[in-house]
mmCIF file of N, CA and C in Angstrom:
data_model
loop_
_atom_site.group_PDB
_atom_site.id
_atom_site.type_symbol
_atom_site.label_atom_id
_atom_site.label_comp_id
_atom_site.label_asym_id
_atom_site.label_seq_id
_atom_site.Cartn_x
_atom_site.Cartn_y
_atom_site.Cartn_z
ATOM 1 N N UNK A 5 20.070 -49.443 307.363
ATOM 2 C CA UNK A 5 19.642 -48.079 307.108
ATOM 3 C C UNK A 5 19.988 -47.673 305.685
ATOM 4 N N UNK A 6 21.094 -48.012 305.035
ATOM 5 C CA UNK A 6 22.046 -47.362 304.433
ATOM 6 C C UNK A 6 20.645 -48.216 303.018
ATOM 7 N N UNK A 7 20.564 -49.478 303.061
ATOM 8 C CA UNK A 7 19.810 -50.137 302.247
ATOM 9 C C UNK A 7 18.169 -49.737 302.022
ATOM 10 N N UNK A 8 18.031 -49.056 303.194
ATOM 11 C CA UNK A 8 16.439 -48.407 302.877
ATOM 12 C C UNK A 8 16.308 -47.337 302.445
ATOM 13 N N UNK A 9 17.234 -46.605 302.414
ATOM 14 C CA UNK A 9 17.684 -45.349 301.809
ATOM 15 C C UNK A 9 17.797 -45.992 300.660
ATOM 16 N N UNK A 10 17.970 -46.647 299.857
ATOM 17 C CA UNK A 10 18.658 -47.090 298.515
ATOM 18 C C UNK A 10 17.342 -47.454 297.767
ATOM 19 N N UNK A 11 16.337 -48.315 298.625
ATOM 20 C CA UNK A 11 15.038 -48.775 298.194
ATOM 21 C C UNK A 11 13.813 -47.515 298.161
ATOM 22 N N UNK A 12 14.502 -46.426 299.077
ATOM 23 C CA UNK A 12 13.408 -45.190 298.911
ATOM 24 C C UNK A 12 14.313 -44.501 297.682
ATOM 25 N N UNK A 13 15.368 -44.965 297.318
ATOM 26 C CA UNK A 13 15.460 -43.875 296.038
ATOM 27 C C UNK A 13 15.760 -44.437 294.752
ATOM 28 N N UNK A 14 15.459 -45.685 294.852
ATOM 29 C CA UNK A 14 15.346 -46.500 293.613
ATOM 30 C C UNK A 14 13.763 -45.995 293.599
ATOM 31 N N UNK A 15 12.628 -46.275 294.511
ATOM 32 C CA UNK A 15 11.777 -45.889 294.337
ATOM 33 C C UNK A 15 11.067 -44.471 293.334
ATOM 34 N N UNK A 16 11.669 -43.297 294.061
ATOM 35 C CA UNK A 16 11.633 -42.498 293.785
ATOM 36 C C UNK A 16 12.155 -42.126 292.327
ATOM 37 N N UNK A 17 12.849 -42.889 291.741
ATOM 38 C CA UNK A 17 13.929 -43.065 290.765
ATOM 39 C C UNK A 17 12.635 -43.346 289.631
ATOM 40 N N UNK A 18 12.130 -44.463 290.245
ATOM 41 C CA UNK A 18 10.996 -45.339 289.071
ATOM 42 C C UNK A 18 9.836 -44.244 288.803
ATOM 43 N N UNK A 19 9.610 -43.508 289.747
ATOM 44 C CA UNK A 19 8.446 -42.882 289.434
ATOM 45 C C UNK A 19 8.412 -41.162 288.655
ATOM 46 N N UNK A 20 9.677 -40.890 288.853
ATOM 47 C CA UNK A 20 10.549 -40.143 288.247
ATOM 48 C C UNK A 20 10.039 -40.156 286.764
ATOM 49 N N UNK A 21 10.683 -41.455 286.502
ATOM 50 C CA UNK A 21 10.752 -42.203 285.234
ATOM 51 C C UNK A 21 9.404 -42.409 284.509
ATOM 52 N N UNK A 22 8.559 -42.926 285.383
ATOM 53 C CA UNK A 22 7.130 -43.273 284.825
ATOM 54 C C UNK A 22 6.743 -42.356 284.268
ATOM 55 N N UNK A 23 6.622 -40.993 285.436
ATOM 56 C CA UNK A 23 5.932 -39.529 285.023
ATOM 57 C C UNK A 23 6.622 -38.757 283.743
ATOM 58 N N UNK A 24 8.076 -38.738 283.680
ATOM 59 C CA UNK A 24 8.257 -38.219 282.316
ATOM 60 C C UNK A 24 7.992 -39.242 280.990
ATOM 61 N N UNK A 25 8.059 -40.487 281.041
ATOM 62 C CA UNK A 25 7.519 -41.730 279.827
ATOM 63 C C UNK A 25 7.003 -41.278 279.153
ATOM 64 N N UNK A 26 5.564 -40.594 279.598
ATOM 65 C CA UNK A 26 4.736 -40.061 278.356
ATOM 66 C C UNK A 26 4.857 -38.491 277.614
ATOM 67 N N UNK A 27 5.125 -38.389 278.195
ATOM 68 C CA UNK A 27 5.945 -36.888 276.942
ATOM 69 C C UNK A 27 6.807 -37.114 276.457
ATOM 70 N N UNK A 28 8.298 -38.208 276.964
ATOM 71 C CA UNK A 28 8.446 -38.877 275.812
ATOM 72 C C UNK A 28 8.062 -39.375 274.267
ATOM 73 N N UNK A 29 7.105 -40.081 274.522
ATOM 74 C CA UNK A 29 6.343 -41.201 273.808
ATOM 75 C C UNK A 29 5.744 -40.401 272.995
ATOM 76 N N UNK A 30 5.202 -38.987 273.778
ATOM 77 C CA UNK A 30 4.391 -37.831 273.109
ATOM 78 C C UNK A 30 5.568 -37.349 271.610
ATOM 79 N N UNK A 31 6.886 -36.710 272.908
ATOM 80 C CA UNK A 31 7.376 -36.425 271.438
ATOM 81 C C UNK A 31 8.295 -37.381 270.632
ATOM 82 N N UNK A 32 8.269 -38.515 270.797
ATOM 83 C CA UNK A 32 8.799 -39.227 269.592
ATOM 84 C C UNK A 32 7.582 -39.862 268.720
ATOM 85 N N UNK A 33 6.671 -39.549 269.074
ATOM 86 C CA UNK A 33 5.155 -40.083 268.264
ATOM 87 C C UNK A 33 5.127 -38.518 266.813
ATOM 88 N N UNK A 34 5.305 -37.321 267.663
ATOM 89 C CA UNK A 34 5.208 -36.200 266.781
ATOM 90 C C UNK A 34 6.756 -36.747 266.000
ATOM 91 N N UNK A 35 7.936 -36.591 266.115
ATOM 92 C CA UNK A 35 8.810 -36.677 265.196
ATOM 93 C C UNK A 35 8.936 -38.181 263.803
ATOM 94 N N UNK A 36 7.956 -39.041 264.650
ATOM 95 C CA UNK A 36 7.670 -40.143 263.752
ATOM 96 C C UNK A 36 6.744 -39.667 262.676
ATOM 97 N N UNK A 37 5.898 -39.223 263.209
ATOM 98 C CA UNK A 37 4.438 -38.417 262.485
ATOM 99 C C UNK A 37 4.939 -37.647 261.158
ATOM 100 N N UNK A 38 5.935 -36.356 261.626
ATOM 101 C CA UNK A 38 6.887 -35.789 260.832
ATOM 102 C C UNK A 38 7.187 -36.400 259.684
ATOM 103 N N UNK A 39 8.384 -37.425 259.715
ATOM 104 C CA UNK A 39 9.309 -38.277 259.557
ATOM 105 C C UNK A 39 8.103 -39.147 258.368
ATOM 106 N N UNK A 40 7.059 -39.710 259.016
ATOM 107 C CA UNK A 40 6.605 -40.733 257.961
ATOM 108 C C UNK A 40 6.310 -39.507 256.819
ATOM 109 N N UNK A 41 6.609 -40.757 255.482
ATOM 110 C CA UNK A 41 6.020 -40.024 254.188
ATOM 111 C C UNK A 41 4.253 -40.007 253.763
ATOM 112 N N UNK A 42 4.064 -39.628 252.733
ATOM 113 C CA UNK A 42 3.032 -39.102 252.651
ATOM 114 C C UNK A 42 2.312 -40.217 251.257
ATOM 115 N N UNK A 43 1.539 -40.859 251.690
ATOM 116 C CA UNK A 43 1.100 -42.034 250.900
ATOM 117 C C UNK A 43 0.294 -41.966 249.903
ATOM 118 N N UNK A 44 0.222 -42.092 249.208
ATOM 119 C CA UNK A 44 -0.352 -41.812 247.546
ATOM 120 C C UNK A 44 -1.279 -43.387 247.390
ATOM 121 N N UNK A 45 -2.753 -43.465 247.184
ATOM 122 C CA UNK A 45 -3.389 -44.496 246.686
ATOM 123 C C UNK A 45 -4.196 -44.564 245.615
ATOM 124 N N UNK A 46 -4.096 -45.305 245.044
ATOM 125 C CA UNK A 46 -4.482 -45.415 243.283
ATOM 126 C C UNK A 46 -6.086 -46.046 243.397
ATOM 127 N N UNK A 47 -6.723 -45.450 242.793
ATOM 128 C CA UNK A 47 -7.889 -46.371 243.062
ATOM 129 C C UNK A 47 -8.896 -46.313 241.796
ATOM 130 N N UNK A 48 -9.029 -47.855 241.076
ATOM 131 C CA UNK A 48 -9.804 -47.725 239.852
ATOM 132 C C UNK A 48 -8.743 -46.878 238.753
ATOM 133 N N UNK A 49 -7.483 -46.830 238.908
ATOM 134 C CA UNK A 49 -6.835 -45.998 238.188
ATOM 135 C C UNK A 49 -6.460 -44.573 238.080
ATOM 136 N N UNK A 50 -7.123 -44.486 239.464
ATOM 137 C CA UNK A 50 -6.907 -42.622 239.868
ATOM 138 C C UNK A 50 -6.274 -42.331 240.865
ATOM 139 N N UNK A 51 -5.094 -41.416 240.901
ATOM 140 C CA UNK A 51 -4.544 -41.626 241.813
ATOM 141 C C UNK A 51 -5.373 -40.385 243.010
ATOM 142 N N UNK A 52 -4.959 -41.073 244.140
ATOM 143 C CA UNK A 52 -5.679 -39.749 245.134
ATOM 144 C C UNK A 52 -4.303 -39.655 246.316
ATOM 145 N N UNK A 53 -3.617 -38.314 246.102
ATOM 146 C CA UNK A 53 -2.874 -37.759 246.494
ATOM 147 C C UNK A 53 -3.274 -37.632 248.448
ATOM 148 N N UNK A 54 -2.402 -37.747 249.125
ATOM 149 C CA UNK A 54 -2.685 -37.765 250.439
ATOM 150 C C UNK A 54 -2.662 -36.022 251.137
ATOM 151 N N UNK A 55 -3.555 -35.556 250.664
ATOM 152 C CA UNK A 55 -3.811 -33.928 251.079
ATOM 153 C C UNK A 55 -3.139 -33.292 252.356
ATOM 154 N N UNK A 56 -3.696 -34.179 253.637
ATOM 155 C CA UNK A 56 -3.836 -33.850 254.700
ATOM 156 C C UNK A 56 -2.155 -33.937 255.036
ATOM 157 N N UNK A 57 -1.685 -35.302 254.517
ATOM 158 C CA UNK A 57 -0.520 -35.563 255.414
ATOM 159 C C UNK A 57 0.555 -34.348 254.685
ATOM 160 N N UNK A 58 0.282 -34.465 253.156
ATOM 161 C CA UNK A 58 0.821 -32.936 252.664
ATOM 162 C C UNK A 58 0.566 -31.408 253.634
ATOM 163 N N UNK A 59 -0.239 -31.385 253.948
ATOM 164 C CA UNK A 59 -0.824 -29.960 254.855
ATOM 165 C C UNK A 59 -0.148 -29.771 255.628
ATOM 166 N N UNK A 60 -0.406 -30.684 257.061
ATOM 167 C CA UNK A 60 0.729 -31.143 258.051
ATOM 168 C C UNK A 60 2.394 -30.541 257.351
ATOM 169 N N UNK A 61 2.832 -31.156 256.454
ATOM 170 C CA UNK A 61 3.948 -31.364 256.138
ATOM 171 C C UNK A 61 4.785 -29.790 255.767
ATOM 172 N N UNK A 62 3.758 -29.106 254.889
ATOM 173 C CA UNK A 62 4.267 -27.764 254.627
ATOM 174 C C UNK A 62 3.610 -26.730 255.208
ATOM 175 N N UNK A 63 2.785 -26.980 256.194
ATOM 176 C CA UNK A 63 2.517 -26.031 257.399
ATOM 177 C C UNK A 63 3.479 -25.557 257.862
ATOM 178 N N UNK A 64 3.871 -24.438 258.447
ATOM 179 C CA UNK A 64 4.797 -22.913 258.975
ATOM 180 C C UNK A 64 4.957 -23.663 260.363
ATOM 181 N N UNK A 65 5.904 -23.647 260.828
ATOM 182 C CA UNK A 65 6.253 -24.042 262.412
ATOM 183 C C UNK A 65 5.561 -23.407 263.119
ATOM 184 N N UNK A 66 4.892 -23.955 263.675
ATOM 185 C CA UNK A 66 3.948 -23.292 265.167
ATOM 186 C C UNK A 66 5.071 -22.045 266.138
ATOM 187 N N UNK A 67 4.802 -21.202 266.351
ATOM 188 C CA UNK A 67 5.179 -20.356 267.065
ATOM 189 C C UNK A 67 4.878 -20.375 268.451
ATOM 190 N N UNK A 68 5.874 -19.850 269.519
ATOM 191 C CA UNK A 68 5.127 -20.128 270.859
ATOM 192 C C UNK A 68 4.153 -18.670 271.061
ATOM 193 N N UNK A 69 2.998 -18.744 271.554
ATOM 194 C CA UNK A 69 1.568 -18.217 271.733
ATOM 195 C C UNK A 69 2.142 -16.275 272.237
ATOM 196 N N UNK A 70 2.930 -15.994 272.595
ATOM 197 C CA UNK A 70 3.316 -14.856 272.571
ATOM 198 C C UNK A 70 5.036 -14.189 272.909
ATOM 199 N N UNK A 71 5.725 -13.903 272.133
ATOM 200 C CA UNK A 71 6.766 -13.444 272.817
ATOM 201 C C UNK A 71 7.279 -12.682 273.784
ATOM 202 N N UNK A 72 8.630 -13.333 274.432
ATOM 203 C CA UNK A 72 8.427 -11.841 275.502
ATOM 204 C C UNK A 72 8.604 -10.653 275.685
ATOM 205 N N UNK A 73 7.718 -9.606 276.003
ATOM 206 C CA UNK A 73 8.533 -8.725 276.379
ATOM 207 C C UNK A 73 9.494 -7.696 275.992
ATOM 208 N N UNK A 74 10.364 -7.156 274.972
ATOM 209 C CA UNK A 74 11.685 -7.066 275.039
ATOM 210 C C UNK A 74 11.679 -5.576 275.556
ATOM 211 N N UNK A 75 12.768 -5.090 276.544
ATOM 212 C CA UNK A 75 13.406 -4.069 276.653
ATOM 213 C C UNK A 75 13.041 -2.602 275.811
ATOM 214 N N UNK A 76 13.078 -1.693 276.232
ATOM 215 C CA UNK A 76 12.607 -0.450 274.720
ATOM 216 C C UNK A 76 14.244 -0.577 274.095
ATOM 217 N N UNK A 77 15.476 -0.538 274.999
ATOM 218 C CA UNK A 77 16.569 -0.476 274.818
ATOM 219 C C UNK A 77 17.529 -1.811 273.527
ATOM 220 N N UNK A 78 16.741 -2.678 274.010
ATOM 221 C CA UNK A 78 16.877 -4.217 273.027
ATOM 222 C C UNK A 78 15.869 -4.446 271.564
ATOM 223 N N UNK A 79 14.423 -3.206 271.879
ATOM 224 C CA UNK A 79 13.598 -3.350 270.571
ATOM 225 C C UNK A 79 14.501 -2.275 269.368
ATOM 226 N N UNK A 80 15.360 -1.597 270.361
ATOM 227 C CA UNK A 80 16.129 -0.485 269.540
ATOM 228 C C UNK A 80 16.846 -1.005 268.542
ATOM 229 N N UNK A 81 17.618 -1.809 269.554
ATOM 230 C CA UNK A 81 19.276 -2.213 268.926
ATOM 231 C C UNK A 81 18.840 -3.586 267.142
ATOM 232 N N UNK A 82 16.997 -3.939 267.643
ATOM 233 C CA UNK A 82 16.771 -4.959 266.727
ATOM 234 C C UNK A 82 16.298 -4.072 265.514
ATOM 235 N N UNK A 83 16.163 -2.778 265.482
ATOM 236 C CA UNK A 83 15.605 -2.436 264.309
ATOM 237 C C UNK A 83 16.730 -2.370 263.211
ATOM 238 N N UNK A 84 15.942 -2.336 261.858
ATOM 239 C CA UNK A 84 17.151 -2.076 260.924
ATOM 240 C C UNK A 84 17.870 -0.610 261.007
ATOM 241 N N UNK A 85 19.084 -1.105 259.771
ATOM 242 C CA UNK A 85 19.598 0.167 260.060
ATOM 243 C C UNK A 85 19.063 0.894 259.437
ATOM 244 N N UNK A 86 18.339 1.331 258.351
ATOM 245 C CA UNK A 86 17.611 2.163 257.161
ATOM 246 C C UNK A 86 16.981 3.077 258.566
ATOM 247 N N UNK A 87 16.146 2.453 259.246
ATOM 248 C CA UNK A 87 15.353 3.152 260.449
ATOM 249 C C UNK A 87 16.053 3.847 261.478
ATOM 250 N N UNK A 88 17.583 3.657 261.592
ATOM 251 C CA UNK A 88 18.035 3.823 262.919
ATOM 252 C C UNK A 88 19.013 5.260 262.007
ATOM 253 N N UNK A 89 18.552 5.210 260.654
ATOM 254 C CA UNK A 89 19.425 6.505 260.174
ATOM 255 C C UNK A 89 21.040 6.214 260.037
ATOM 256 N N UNK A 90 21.041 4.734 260.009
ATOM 257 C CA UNK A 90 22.798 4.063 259.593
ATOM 258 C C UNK A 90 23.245 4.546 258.175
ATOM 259 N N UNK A 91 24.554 4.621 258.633
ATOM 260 C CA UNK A 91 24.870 4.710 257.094
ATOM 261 C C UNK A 91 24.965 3.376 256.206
ATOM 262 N N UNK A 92 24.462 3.343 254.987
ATOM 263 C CA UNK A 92 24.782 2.172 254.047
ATOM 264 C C UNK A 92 25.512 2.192 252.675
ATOM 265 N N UNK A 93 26.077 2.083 252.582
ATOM 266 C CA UNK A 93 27.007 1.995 251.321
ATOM 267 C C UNK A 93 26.333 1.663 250.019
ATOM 268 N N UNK A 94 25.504 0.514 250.300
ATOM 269 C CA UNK A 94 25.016 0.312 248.688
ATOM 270 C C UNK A 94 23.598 1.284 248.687
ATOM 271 N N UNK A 95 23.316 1.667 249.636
ATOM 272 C CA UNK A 95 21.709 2.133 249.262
ATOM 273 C C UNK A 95 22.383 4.159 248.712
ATOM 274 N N UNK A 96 23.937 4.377 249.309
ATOM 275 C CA UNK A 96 24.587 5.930 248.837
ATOM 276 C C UNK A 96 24.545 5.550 247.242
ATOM 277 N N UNK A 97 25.267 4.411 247.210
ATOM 278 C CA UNK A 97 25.508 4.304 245.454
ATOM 279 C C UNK A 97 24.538 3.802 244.883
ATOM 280 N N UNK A 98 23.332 3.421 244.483
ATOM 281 C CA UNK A 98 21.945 3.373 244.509
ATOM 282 C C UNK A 98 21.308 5.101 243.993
ATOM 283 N N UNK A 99 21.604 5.680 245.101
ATOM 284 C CA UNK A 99 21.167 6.926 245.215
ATOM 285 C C UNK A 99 21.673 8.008 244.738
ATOM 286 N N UNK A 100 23.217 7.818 244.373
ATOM 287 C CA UNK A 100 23.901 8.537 243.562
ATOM 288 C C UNK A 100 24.383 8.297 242.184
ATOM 289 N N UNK A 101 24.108 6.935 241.785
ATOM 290 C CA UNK A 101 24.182 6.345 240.275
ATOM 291 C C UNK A 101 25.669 6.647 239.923
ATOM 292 N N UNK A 102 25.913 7.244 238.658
ATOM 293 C CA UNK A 102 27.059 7.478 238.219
ATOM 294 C C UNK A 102 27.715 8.598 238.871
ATOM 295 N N UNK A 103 27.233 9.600 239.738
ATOM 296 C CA UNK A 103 28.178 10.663 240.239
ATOM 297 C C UNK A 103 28.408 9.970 241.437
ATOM 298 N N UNK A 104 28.262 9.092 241.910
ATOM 299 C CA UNK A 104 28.859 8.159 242.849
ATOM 300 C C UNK A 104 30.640 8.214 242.664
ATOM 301 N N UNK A 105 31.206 9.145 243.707
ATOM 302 C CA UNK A 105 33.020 9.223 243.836
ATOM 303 C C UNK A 105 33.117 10.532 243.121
ATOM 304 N N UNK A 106 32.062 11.474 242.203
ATOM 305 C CA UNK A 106 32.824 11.948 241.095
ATOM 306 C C UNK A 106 31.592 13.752 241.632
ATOM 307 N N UNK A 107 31.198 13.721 242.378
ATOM 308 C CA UNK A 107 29.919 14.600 242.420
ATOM 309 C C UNK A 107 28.962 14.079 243.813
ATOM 310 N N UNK A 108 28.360 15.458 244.150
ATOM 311 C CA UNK A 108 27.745 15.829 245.633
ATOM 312 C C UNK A 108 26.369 16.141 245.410
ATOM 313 N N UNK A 109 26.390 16.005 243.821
ATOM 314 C CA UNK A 109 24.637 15.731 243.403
ATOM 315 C C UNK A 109 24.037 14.477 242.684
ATOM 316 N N UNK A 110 23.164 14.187 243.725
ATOM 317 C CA UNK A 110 22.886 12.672 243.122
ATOM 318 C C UNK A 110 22.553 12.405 241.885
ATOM 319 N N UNK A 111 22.575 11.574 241.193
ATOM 320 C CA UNK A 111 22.246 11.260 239.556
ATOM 321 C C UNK A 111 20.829 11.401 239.058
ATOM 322 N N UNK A 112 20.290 12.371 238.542
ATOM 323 C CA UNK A 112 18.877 12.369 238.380
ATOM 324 C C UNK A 112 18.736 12.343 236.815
ATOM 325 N N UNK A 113 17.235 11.490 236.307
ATOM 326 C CA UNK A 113 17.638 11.169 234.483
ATOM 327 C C UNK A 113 17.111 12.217 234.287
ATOM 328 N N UNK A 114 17.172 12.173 232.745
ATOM 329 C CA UNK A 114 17.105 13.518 231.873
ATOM 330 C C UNK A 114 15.745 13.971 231.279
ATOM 331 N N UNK A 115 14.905 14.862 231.672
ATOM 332 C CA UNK A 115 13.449 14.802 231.438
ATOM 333 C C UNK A 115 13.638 15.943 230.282
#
């Protein structure tokens, strides 16, 4: 008994195995793809630069097709602070120039 149990889950084991193989194969084919360089061929004395594999190469990371969701409470906490009415230190002294520590009217130039 104990041995047919062992042969139904070696079984089960292999096919396991089979079915994930190719998404494997999938993604170590993309990180090879990546990974290879980008081949340059000379021809008649001209060189012709490999465009495509360049394209590929400095293309923007694919994004997944929509994000989720977030909370109104979590879109809050992600905004900046300029928006959320925070206080900021460099944007006060920015705004107050030289009466920055010294004066309660901001620095305006001389027209």
């Amino acid at each position: 008994m104990r041995e047919s149990l062992m042969s139904g889950l070696r079984a089960a084991l292999a096919l396991a195995l089979l079915l994930a193989l190719p998404s494997v194969r999938a993604d170590e084919a993309k990180k090879q793809e990546d990974a290879a360089p980008c081949i340059e061929v000379q021809v008649n004395g001209e060189r012709i630069p490999a465009w495509d594999c360049l394209q590929r190469k400095l293309a923007p990371a694919t994004k997944p097709a929509k994000s989720p969701a977030l909370p109104e409470a979590e879109r809050l906490m992600r905004q900046p602070g300029n928006q959320l009415m925070q206080y900021n230190l460099e944007g006060t002294r920015q705004r107050m120039g030289d009466a920055f520590g010294r004066s309660v009217v901001p620095q305006r130039p001389a027209r």
